[in-house]
Amino acid sequence: MASTKVCESISLQCSVEVTTYGYHPSLAGNIVMVAIFAICAITQVFLGIKYRLRAYPIDSSCKSCCSLSRPSLLAAGLYLTLKHLVIHYGPEYSRLSPKFYTWLFVVCDAIGFLAQCIRGSIQASANNTNKKTLNLRNNIIVAGISFQAATMLVCGVLSLDFAYNLYRHREEKKQKLQAASPKGSKGFQFYMACFVIAFIAILIRCIYRILEMAGGWKNPLMRNEVEFMILDGAMISLASILMAVAFPSAYFPSINGNGKKGRAIAKDDCELDSEELNVLRPPTYPPN
């Protein structure tokens, strides 16, 4: 059997089995993925213009075009949404300041993404037959994806803690809970279900990629196209579809800080009454 060192294309002398992935990529499967990402990008750009929400559709169109950046940018969209959920329902129920849901988690996610970019540059410039180089770039990408997954897990734990605290005080926030979405409580529940499923789908993809790369190049998991299409492509496609169908501004106007309506809602969400301020104060702080 020919070695990968002398194989420049698939032929009788160089079978597909000696390649890194060991299979011919499915043309039909990849066409479907490209179509899904393109439709999601166009949809979100259209909705972003309609609702005057700039950052979200820009993020979505970029993530639909860049394979490596898709999970990071999808996660960034979720962090942005989470920030405004905390602002709307009450920062006093969150262990983290709302601004840090974007600043902290997006920066951490960017670090993981940059680690994968470094791996890509090493791969492009190095000798692919050098075992040390192969191991180095493999370790870098595992570290980068692991950091992204850890960031999402921390964010997920904080989100669950916020949801639990909000549930405990649901009677105090009953009016806001009922008036969160112009589409009613059922519409908001649909939006939140899409949000949670998209978050889980991205996390599943990250965990899969860790396991795929941790086994080294040409490991059985890396050479299984069906598992790759389901646990990578399908998970990101699912998240993209859900974040396009349940567009934030349509179900949760508080996320939109542009325009008179958006600014009015955001301003109202940021105003805390005296009782809420007392909750935020430490026990030793004198009351009003």
mmCIF file of N, CA and C in Angstrom, residues 157-288:
data_model
loop_
_atom_site.group_PDB
_atom_site.id
_atom_site.type_symbol
_atom_site.label_atom_id
_atom_site.label_comp_id
_atom_site.label_asym_id
_atom_site.label_seq_id
_atom_site.Cartn_x
_atom_site.Cartn_y
_atom_site.Cartn_z
ATOM 1 N N VAL A 157 -23.915 26.551 33.654
ATOM 2 C CA VAL A 157 -24.146 26.434 35.100
ATOM 3 C C VAL A 157 -24.682 27.753 35.664
ATOM 4 N N LEU A 158 -24.082 28.873 35.244
ATOM 5 C CA LEU A 158 -24.555 30.187 35.694
ATOM 6 C C LEU A 158 -25.977 30.463 35.210
ATOM 7 N N SER A 159 -26.289 29.995 33.995
ATOM 8 C CA SER A 159 -27.641 30.180 33.456
ATOM 9 C C SER A 159 -28.664 29.388 34.258
ATOM 10 N N LEU A 160 -28.318 28.157 34.604
ATOM 11 C CA LEU A 160 -29.212 27.329 35.414
ATOM 12 C C LEU A 160 -29.417 27.943 36.798
ATOM 13 N N ASP A 161 -28.340 28.483 37.353
ATOM 14 C CA ASP A 161 -28.437 29.126 38.662
ATOM 15 C C ASP A 161 -29.347 30.349 38.591
ATOM 16 N N PHE A 162 -29.204 31.141 37.514
ATOM 17 C CA PHE A 162 -30.065 32.311 37.318
ATOM 18 C C PHE A 162 -31.523 31.890 37.164
ATOM 19 N N ALA A 163 -31.759 30.848 36.349
ATOM 20 C CA ALA A 163 -33.127 30.367 36.134
ATOM 21 C C ALA A 163 -33.738 29.869 37.439
ATOM 22 N N TYR A 164 -32.950 29.194 38.262
ATOM 23 C CA TYR A 164 -33.445 28.683 39.542
ATOM 24 C C TYR A 164 -33.808 29.828 40.484
ATOM 25 N N ASN A 165 -32.930 30.832 40.554
ATOM 26 C CA ASN A 165 -33.204 31.990 41.420
ATOM 27 C C ASN A 165 -34.444 32.745 40.945
ATOM 28 N N LEU A 166 -34.584 32.853 39.639
ATOM 29 C CA LEU A 166 -35.760 33.522 39.084
ATOM 30 C C LEU A 166 -37.031 32.728 39.384
ATOM 31 N N TYR A 167 -36.921 31.410 39.303
ATOM 32 C CA TYR A 167 -38.076 30.554 39.605
ATOM 33 C C TYR A 167 -38.503 30.711 41.065
ATOM 34 N N ARG A 168 -37.532 30.822 41.941
ATOM 35 C CA ARG A 168 -37.846 30.990 43.369
ATOM 36 C C ARG A 168 -38.578 32.300 43.633
ATOM 37 N N HIS A 169 -38.334 33.310 42.801
ATOM 38 C CA HIS A 169 -38.962 34.623 42.969
ATOM 39 C C HIS A 169 -39.978 34.901 41.854
ATOM 40 N N ARG A 170 -40.562 33.837 41.314
ATOM 41 C CA ARG A 170 -41.461 33.989 40.156
ATOM 42 C C ARG A 170 -42.685 34.834 40.471
ATOM 43 N N GLU A 171 -43.164 34.815 41.714
ATOM 44 C CA GLU A 171 -44.331 35.618 42.069
ATOM 45 C C GLU A 171 -44.014 37.105 42.007
ATOM 46 N N GLU A 172 -42.771 37.462 42.405
ATOM 47 C CA GLU A 172 -42.355 38.863 42.375
ATOM 48 C C GLU A 172 -42.204 39.363 40.940
ATOM 49 N N LYS A 173 -41.840 38.452 40.034
ATOM 50 C CA LYS A 173 -41.595 38.832 38.636
ATOM 51 C C LYS A 173 -42.702 38.325 37.708
ATOM 52 N N LYS A 174 -43.867 38.031 38.295
ATOM 53 C CA LYS A 174 -44.948 37.435 37.522
ATOM 54 C C LYS A 174 -45.332 38.280 36.316
ATOM 55 N N GLN A 175 -45.424 39.594 36.507
ATOM 56 C CA GLN A 175 -45.829 40.481 35.417
ATOM 57 C C GLN A 175 -44.808 40.488 34.290
ATOM 58 N N LYS A 176 -43.526 40.528 34.657
ATOM 59 C CA LYS A 176 -42.484 40.531 33.628
ATOM 60 C C LYS A 176 -42.404 39.188 32.916
ATOM 61 N N LEU A 177 -42.609 38.109 33.655
ATOM 62 C CA LEU A 177 -42.572 36.787 33.049
ATOM 63 C C LEU A 177 -43.681 36.623 32.014
ATOM 64 N N GLN A 178 -44.834 37.191 32.307
ATOM 65 C CA GLN A 178 -45.972 37.070 31.408
ATOM 66 C C GLN A 178 -45.871 38.014 30.211
ATOM 67 N N ALA A 179 -45.167 39.140 30.406
ATOM 68 C CA ALA A 179 -45.091 40.154 29.347
ATOM 69 C C ALA A 179 -43.749 40.153 28.619
ATOM 70 N N ALA A 180 -42.999 39.067 28.728
ATOM 71 C CA ALA A 180 -41.655 39.031 28.137
ATOM 72 C C ALA A 180 -41.679 39.062 26.618
ATOM 73 N N SER A 181 -42.718 38.468 26.017
ATOM 74 C CA SER A 181 -42.758 38.360 24.556
ATOM 75 C C SER A 181 -44.085 38.867 24.001
ATOM 76 N N PRO A 182 -44.032 39.585 22.875
ATOM 77 C CA PRO A 182 -45.281 40.040 22.229
ATOM 78 C C PRO A 182 -46.094 38.874 21.683
ATOM 79 N N LYS A 183 -45.476 37.698 21.577
ATOM 80 C CA LYS A 183 -46.170 36.511 21.080
ATOM 81 C C LYS A 183 -46.799 35.700 22.208
ATOM 82 N N GLY A 184 -46.778 36.257 23.421
ATOM 83 C CA GLY A 184 -47.406 35.588 24.544
ATOM 84 C C GLY A 184 -46.486 34.592 25.230
ATOM 85 N N SER A 185 -46.984 33.990 26.300
ATOM 86 C CA SER A 185 -46.174 33.064 27.082
ATOM 87 C C SER A 185 -45.780 31.826 26.271
ATOM 88 N N LYS A 186 -46.691 31.334 25.435
ATOM 89 C CA LYS A 186 -46.379 30.160 24.607
ATOM 90 C C LYS A 186 -45.266 30.481 23.610
ATOM 91 N N GLY A 187 -45.336 31.674 23.029
ATOM 92 C CA GLY A 187 -44.303 32.084 22.096
ATOM 93 C C GLY A 187 -42.952 32.205 22.765
ATOM 94 N N PHE A 188 -42.950 32.759 23.988
ATOM 95 C CA PHE A 188 -41.686 32.911 24.705
ATOM 96 C C PHE A 188 -41.134 31.547 25.131
ATOM 97 N N GLN A 189 -42.011 30.630 25.508
ATOM 98 C CA GLN A 189 -41.564 29.279 25.861
ATOM 99 C C GLN A 189 -40.938 28.590 24.650
ATOM 100 N N PHE A 190 -41.524 28.814 23.466
ATOM 101 C CA PHE A 190 -40.951 28.270 22.237
ATOM 102 C C PHE A 190 -39.565 28.859 21.989
ATOM 103 N N TYR A 191 -39.447 30.166 22.172
ATOM 104 C CA TYR A 191 -38.162 30.844 21.979
ATOM 105 C C TYR A 191 -37.106 30.296 22.936
ATOM 106 N N MET A 192 -37.464 30.134 24.202
ATOM 107 C CA MET A 192 -36.517 29.634 25.191
ATOM 108 C C MET A 192 -36.143 28.183 24.914
ATOM 109 N N ALA A 193 -37.115 27.383 24.433
ATOM 110 C CA ALA A 193 -36.820 25.989 24.090
ATOM 111 C C ALA A 193 -35.798 25.934 22.953
ATOM 112 N N CYS A 194 -35.975 26.786 21.944
ATOM 113 C CA CYS A 194 -35.015 26.866 20.829
ATOM 114 C C CYS A 194 -33.641 27.299 21.334
ATOM 115 N N PHE A 195 -33.618 28.259 22.238
ATOM 116 C CA PHE A 195 -32.374 28.771 22.813
ATOM 117 C C PHE A 195 -31.617 27.648 23.529
ATOM 118 N N VAL A 196 -32.323 26.895 24.360
ATOM 119 C CA VAL A 196 -31.696 25.824 25.150
ATOM 120 C C VAL A 196 -31.207 24.692 24.239
ATOM 121 N N ILE A 197 -32.039 24.288 23.277
ATOM 122 C CA ILE A 197 -31.655 23.196 22.378
ATOM 123 C C ILE A 197 -30.445 23.597 21.533
ATOM 124 N N ALA A 198 -30.410 24.845 21.067
ATOM 125 C CA ALA A 198 -29.264 25.330 20.286
ATOM 126 C C ALA A 198 -27.989 25.294 21.133
ATOM 127 N N PHE A 199 -28.106 25.714 22.388
ATOM 128 C CA PHE A 199 -26.958 25.698 23.303
ATOM 129 C C PHE A 199 -26.441 24.270 23.476
ATOM 130 N N ILE A 200 -27.347 23.322 23.710
ATOM 131 C CA ILE A 200 -26.962 21.927 23.905
ATOM 132 C C ILE A 200 -26.340 21.356 22.635
ATOM 133 N N ALA A 201 -26.899 21.703 21.473
ATOM 134 C CA ALA A 201 -26.373 21.204 20.196
ATOM 135 C C ALA A 201 -24.936 21.661 19.970
ATOM 136 N N ILE A 202 -24.653 22.930 20.258
ATOM 137 C CA ILE A 202 -23.282 23.448 20.096
ATOM 138 C C ILE A 202 -22.332 22.758 21.065
ATOM 139 N N LEU A 203 -22.796 22.532 22.286
ATOM 140 C CA LEU A 203 -21.962 21.860 23.290
ATOM 141 C C LEU A 203 -21.669 20.419 22.875
ATOM 142 N N ILE A 204 -22.673 19.729 22.342
ATOM 143 C CA ILE A 204 -22.468 18.360 21.858
ATOM 144 C C ILE A 204 -21.411 18.337 20.764
ATOM 145 N N ARG A 205 -21.482 19.315 19.860
ATOM 146 C CA ARG A 205 -20.498 19.389 18.781
ATOM 147 C C ARG A 205 -19.093 19.578 19.330
ATOM 148 N N CYS A 206 -18.951 20.458 20.317
ATOM 149 C CA CYS A 206 -17.630 20.712 20.908
ATOM 150 C C CYS A 206 -17.079 19.456 21.588
ATOM 151 N N ILE A 207 -17.926 18.766 22.334
ATOM 152 C CA ILE A 207 -17.489 17.545 23.025
ATOM 153 C C ILE A 207 -17.089 16.476 22.010
ATOM 154 N N TYR A 208 -17.873 16.362 20.935
ATOM 155 C CA TYR A 208 -17.533 15.398 19.880
ATOM 156 C C TYR A 208 -16.165 15.713 19.280
ATOM 157 N N ARG A 209 -15.912 16.987 19.004
ATOM 158 C CA ARG A 209 -14.640 17.372 18.387
ATOM 159 C C ARG A 209 -13.456 17.098 19.315
ATOM 160 N N ILE A 210 -13.678 17.258 20.614
ATOM 161 C CA ILE A 210 -12.616 16.939 21.576
ATOM 162 C C ILE A 210 -12.262 15.459 21.487
ATOM 163 N N LEU A 211 -13.291 14.612 21.515
ATOM 164 C CA LEU A 211 -13.079 13.167 21.444
ATOM 165 C C LEU A 211 -12.473 12.764 20.104
ATOM 166 N N GLU A 212 -12.912 13.419 19.036
ATOM 167 C CA GLU A 212 -12.415 13.101 17.702
ATOM 168 C C GLU A 212 -10.915 13.393 17.594
ATOM 169 N N MET A 213 -10.506 14.562 18.087
ATOM 170 C CA MET A 213 -9.108 14.968 17.950
ATOM 171 C C MET A 213 -8.219 14.335 19.015
ATOM 172 N N ALA A 214 -8.776 14.023 20.179
ATOM 173 C CA ALA A 214 -7.959 13.453 21.263
ATOM 174 C C ALA A 214 -7.422 12.071 20.900
ATOM 175 N N GLY A 215 -8.079 11.383 19.986
ATOM 176 C CA GLY A 215 -7.630 10.049 19.594
ATOM 177 C C GLY A 215 -6.491 10.051 18.605
ATOM 178 N N GLY A 216 -6.066 11.240 18.182
ATOM 179 C CA GLY A 216 -4.973 11.326 17.219
ATOM 180 C C GLY A 216 -5.469 11.208 15.787
ATOM 181 N N TRP A 217 -4.584 11.525 14.849
ATOM 182 C CA TRP A 217 -4.963 11.494 13.442
ATOM 183 C C TRP A 217 -5.198 10.063 12.983
ATOM 184 N N LYS A 218 -6.197 9.904 12.121
ATOM 185 C CA LYS A 218 -6.587 8.614 11.553
ATOM 186 C C LYS A 218 -7.202 7.673 12.579
ATOM 187 N N ASN A 219 -7.702 8.218 13.693
ATOM 188 C CA ASN A 219 -8.365 7.331 14.655
ATOM 189 C C ASN A 219 -9.750 6.960 14.125
ATOM 190 N N PRO A 220 -10.342 5.875 14.610
ATOM 191 C CA PRO A 220 -11.636 5.398 14.074
ATOM 192 C C PRO A 220 -12.749 6.446 14.096
ATOM 193 N N LEU A 221 -12.808 7.263 15.143
ATOM 194 C CA LEU A 221 -13.862 8.266 15.237
ATOM 195 C C LEU A 221 -13.704 9.329 14.152
ATOM 196 N N MET A 222 -12.462 9.722 13.869
ATOM 197 C CA MET A 222 -12.195 10.715 12.832
ATOM 198 C C MET A 222 -12.530 10.181 11.449
ATOM 199 N N ARG A 223 -12.431 8.892 11.262
ATOM 200 C CA ARG A 223 -12.634 8.293 9.951
ATOM 201 C C ARG A 223 -14.060 7.772 9.744
ATOM 202 N N ASN A 224 -14.981 8.200 10.597
ATOM 203 C CA ASN A 224 -16.383 7.798 10.479
ATOM 204 C C ASN A 224 -17.204 8.999 10.018
ATOM 205 N N GLU A 225 -17.562 9.029 8.744
ATOM 206 C CA GLU A 225 -18.254 10.192 8.186
ATOM 207 C C GLU A 225 -19.666 10.350 8.744
ATOM 208 N N VAL A 226 -20.357 9.246 8.979
ATOM 209 C CA VAL A 226 -21.732 9.322 9.476
ATOM 210 C C VAL A 226 -21.769 10.019 10.839
ATOM 211 N N GLU A 227 -20.878 9.623 11.729
ATOM 212 C CA GLU A 227 -20.825 10.260 13.052
ATOM 213 C C GLU A 227 -20.436 11.725 12.938
ATOM 214 N N PHE A 228 -19.524 12.028 12.013
ATOM 215 C CA PHE A 228 -19.121 13.418 11.811
ATOM 216 C C PHE A 228 -20.296 14.266 11.322
ATOM 217 N N MET A 229 -21.046 13.741 10.354
ATOM 218 C CA MET A 229 -22.176 14.497 9.795
ATOM 219 C C MET A 229 -23.268 14.725 10.836
ATOM 220 N N ILE A 230 -23.448 13.751 11.734
ATOM 221 C CA ILE A 230 -24.498 13.875 12.750
ATOM 222 C C ILE A 230 -24.045 14.763 13.912
ATOM 223 N N LEU A 231 -22.863 14.464 14.461
ATOM 224 C CA LEU A 231 -22.424 15.123 15.690
ATOM 225 C C LEU A 231 -21.721 16.454 15.458
ATOM 226 N N ASP A 232 -21.342 16.739 14.232
ATOM 227 C CA ASP A 232 -20.735 18.039 13.910
ATOM 228 C C ASP A 232 -21.668 18.852 13.023
ATOM 229 N N GLY A 233 -21.805 18.445 11.775
ATOM 230 C CA GLY A 233 -22.604 19.212 10.828
ATOM 231 C C GLY A 233 -24.062 19.360 11.223
ATOM 232 N N ALA A 234 -24.693 18.254 11.628
ATOM 233 C CA ALA A 234 -26.120 18.305 11.970
ATOM 234 C C ALA A 234 -26.372 19.138 13.230
ATOM 235 N N MET A 235 -25.458 19.062 14.195
ATOM 236 C CA MET A 235 -25.631 19.835 15.432
ATOM 237 C C MET A 235 -25.545 21.342 15.153
ATOM 238 N N ILE A 236 -24.579 21.742 14.335
ATOM 239 C CA ILE A 236 -24.439 23.161 14.008
ATOM 240 C C ILE A 236 -25.586 23.617 13.105
ATOM 241 N N SER A 237 -26.028 22.735 12.210
ATOM 242 C CA SER A 237 -27.180 23.068 11.361
ATOM 243 C C SER A 237 -28.427 23.271 12.210
ATOM 244 N N LEU A 238 -28.629 22.377 13.185
ATOM 245 C CA LEU A 238 -29.786 22.484 14.072
ATOM 246 C C LEU A 238 -29.763 23.798 14.840
ATOM 247 N N ALA A 239 -28.596 24.137 15.392
ATOM 248 C CA ALA A 239 -28.470 25.392 16.142
ATOM 249 C C ALA A 239 -28.728 26.599 15.235
ATOM 250 N N SER A 240 -28.205 26.556 14.011
ATOM 251 C CA SER A 240 -28.398 27.661 13.065
ATOM 252 C C SER A 240 -29.873 27.842 12.720
ATOM 253 N N ILE A 241 -30.561 26.720 12.472
ATOM 254 C CA ILE A 241 -31.986 26.777 12.126
ATOM 255 C C ILE A 241 -32.801 27.333 13.286
ATOM 256 N N LEU A 242 -32.547 26.829 14.488
ATOM 257 C CA LEU A 242 -33.312 27.270 15.655
ATOM 258 C C LEU A 242 -33.106 28.753 15.943
ATOM 259 N N MET A 243 -31.868 29.240 15.750
ATOM 260 C CA MET A 243 -31.575 30.640 16.026
ATOM 261 C C MET A 243 -32.093 31.559 14.923
ATOM 262 N N ALA A 244 -32.434 30.974 13.771
ATOM 263 C CA ALA A 244 -33.065 31.756 12.703
ATOM 264 C C ALA A 244 -34.580 31.751 12.864
ATOM 265 N N VAL A 245 -35.136 30.583 13.182
ATOM 266 C CA VAL A 245 -36.589 30.463 13.366
ATOM 267 C C VAL A 245 -37.048 31.271 14.574
ATOM 268 N N ALA A 246 -36.333 31.111 15.678
ATOM 269 C CA ALA A 246 -36.677 31.855 16.897
ATOM 270 C C ALA A 246 -35.790 33.094 16.982
ATOM 271 N N PHE A 247 -35.973 34.004 16.049
ATOM 272 C CA PHE A 247 -35.142 35.210 16.015
ATOM 273 C C PHE A 247 -35.433 36.056 17.260
ATOM 274 N N PRO A 248 -34.401 36.474 17.990
ATOM 275 C CA PRO A 248 -34.593 37.145 19.286
ATOM 276 C C PRO A 248 -35.558 38.319 19.284
ATOM 277 N N SER A 249 -35.405 39.231 18.335
ATOM 278 C CA SER A 249 -36.231 40.438 18.344
ATOM 279 C C SER A 249 -37.717 40.150 18.153
ATOM 280 N N ALA A 250 -38.035 39.039 17.491
ATOM 281 C CA ALA A 250 -39.432 38.687 17.258
ATOM 282 C C ALA A 250 -40.094 38.143 18.514
ATOM 283 N N TYR A 251 -39.304 37.449 19.342
ATOM 284 C CA TYR A 251 -39.861 36.810 20.532
ATOM 285 C C TYR A 251 -39.467 37.497 21.834
ATOM 286 N N PHE A 252 -38.366 38.256 21.778
ATOM 287 C CA PHE A 252 -37.843 38.879 22.990
ATOM 288 C C PHE A 252 -37.320 40.279 22.644
ATOM 289 N N PRO A 253 -38.222 41.267 22.492
ATOM 290 C CA PRO A 253 -37.851 42.614 22.042
ATOM 291 C C PRO A 253 -36.817 43.312 22.915
ATOM 292 N N SER A 254 -36.677 42.883 24.157
ATOM 293 C CA SER A 254 -35.727 43.546 25.058
ATOM 294 C C SER A 254 -34.293 43.433 24.580
ATOM 295 N N ILE A 255 -34.013 42.461 23.699
ATOM 296 C CA ILE A 255 -32.648 42.315 23.202
ATOM 297 C C ILE A 255 -32.286 43.428 22.230
ATOM 298 N N ASN A 256 -33.315 44.100 21.685
ATOM 299 C CA ASN A 256 -33.089 45.111 20.656
ATOM 300 C C ASN A 256 -32.931 46.485 21.296
ATOM 301 N N GLY A 257 -31.720 46.998 21.308
ATOM 302 C CA GLY A 257 -31.470 48.321 21.874
ATOM 303 C C GLY A 257 -31.524 49.418 20.846
ATOM 304 N N ASN A 258 -31.879 49.079 19.600
ATOM 305 C CA ASN A 258 -31.934 50.066 18.519
ATOM 306 C C ASN A 258 -33.374 50.503 18.286
ATOM 307 N N GLY A 259 -33.553 51.722 17.942
ATOM 308 C CA GLY A 259 -34.889 52.248 17.694
ATOM 309 C C GLY A 259 -35.542 52.685 18.990
ATOM 310 N N LYS A 260 -36.611 53.466 18.878
ATOM 311 C CA LYS A 260 -37.261 54.011 20.066
ATOM 312 C C LYS A 260 -37.830 52.915 20.945
ATOM 313 N N LYS A 261 -38.480 51.921 20.303
ATOM 314 C CA LYS A 261 -39.099 50.861 21.075
ATOM 315 C C LYS A 261 -38.051 50.042 21.814
ATOM 316 N N GLY A 262 -36.982 49.696 21.111
ATOM 317 C CA GLY A 262 -35.944 48.899 21.731
ATOM 318 C C GLY A 262 -35.272 49.625 22.875
ATOM 319 N N ARG A 263 -34.979 50.929 22.675
ATOM 320 C CA ARG A 263 -34.315 51.686 23.738
ATOM 321 C C ARG A 263 -35.238 51.844 24.943
ATOM 322 N N ALA A 264 -36.521 52.027 24.694
ATOM 323 C CA ALA A 264 -37.473 52.188 25.799
ATOM 324 C C ALA A 264 -37.544 50.916 26.631
ATOM 325 N N ILE A 265 -37.578 49.747 25.939
ATOM 326 C CA ILE A 265 -37.632 48.475 26.656
ATOM 327 C C ILE A 265 -36.350 48.236 27.423
ATOM 328 N N ALA A 266 -35.205 48.510 26.769
ATOM 329 C CA ALA A 266 -33.923 48.308 27.436
ATOM 330 C C ALA A 266 -33.778 49.200 28.649
ATOM 331 N N LYS A 267 -34.238 50.455 28.516
ATOM 332 C CA LYS A 267 -34.154 51.388 29.639
ATOM 333 C C LYS A 267 -35.016 50.912 30.791
ATOM 334 N N ASP A 268 -36.234 50.432 30.456
ATOM 335 C CA ASP A 268 -37.141 49.941 31.480
ATOM 336 C C ASP A 268 -36.556 48.723 32.183
ATOM 337 N N ASP A 269 -35.892 47.832 31.406
ATOM 338 C CA ASP A 269 -35.306 46.635 31.981
ATOM 339 C C ASP A 269 -34.150 46.957 32.920
ATOM 340 N N CYS A 270 -33.422 48.033 32.632
ATOM 341 C CA CYS A 270 -32.249 48.362 33.429
ATOM 342 C C CYS A 270 -32.592 49.111 34.700
ATOM 343 N N GLU A 271 -33.820 49.614 34.805
ATOM 344 C CA GLU A 271 -34.202 50.367 35.986
ATOM 345 C C GLU A 271 -34.617 49.404 37.097
ATOM 346 N N LEU A 272 -33.963 49.519 38.238
ATOM 347 C CA LEU A 272 -34.269 48.669 39.381
ATOM 348 C C LEU A 272 -35.004 49.481 40.433
ATOM 349 N N ASP A 273 -36.031 48.849 41.018
ATOM 350 C CA ASP A 273 -36.725 49.555 42.085
ATOM 351 C C ASP A 273 -35.939 49.433 43.387
ATOM 352 N N SER A 274 -36.410 50.121 44.441
ATOM 353 C CA SER A 274 -35.668 50.167 45.700
ATOM 354 C C SER A 274 -35.527 48.788 46.319
ATOM 355 N N GLU A 275 -36.572 47.942 46.168
ATOM 356 C CA GLU A 275 -36.503 46.604 46.737
ATOM 357 C C GLU A 275 -35.420 45.770 46.056
ATOM 358 N N GLU A 276 -35.323 45.903 44.710
ATOM 359 C CA GLU A 276 -34.294 45.168 43.969
ATOM 360 C C GLU A 276 -32.904 45.653 44.326
ATOM 361 N N LEU A 277 -32.777 46.982 44.540
ATOM 362 C CA LEU A 277 -31.468 47.518 44.908
ATOM 363 C C LEU A 277 -31.038 47.006 46.277
ATOM 364 N N ASN A 278 -31.981 46.855 47.183
ATOM 365 C CA ASN A 278 -31.661 46.330 48.508
ATOM 366 C C ASN A 278 -31.157 44.897 48.420
ATOM 367 N N VAL A 279 -31.683 44.127 47.468
ATOM 368 C CA VAL A 279 -31.218 42.761 47.286
ATOM 369 C C VAL A 279 -29.766 42.741 46.827
ATOM 370 N N LEU A 280 -29.410 43.727 46.001
ATOM 371 C CA LEU A 280 -28.048 43.790 45.469
ATOM 372 C C LEU A 280 -27.036 44.260 46.506
ATOM 373 N N ARG A 281 -27.486 45.001 47.516
ATOM 374 C CA ARG A 281 -26.563 45.528 48.512
ATOM 375 C C ARG A 281 -26.093 44.411 49.450
ATOM 376 N N PRO A 282 -24.846 44.488 49.909
ATOM 377 C CA PRO A 282 -24.379 43.511 50.893
ATOM 378 C C PRO A 282 -25.130 43.706 52.204
ATOM 379 N N PRO A 283 -25.181 42.658 53.051
ATOM 380 C CA PRO A 283 -25.948 42.722 54.295
ATOM 381 C C PRO A 283 -25.544 43.867 55.222
ATOM 382 N N THR A 284 -24.267 44.244 55.182
ATOM 383 C CA THR A 284 -23.783 45.296 56.082
ATOM 384 C C THR A 284 -24.079 46.697 55.587
ATOM 385 N N TYR A 285 -24.584 46.800 54.331
ATOM 386 C CA TYR A 285 -24.832 48.118 53.762
ATOM 387 C C TYR A 285 -26.098 48.722 54.360
ATOM 388 N N PRO A 286 -26.047 49.993 54.792
ATOM 389 C CA PRO A 286 -27.224 50.602 55.429
ATOM 390 C C PRO A 286 -28.384 50.748 54.451
ATOM 391 N N PRO A 287 -29.625 50.445 54.843
ATOM 392 C CA PRO A 287 -30.766 50.589 53.962
ATOM 393 C C PRO A 287 -31.070 52.031 53.677
ATOM 394 N N ASN A 288 -31.951 52.274 52.657
ATOM 395 C CA ASN A 288 -32.353 53.647 52.337
ATOM 396 C C ASN A 288 -33.142 54.277 53.459
#
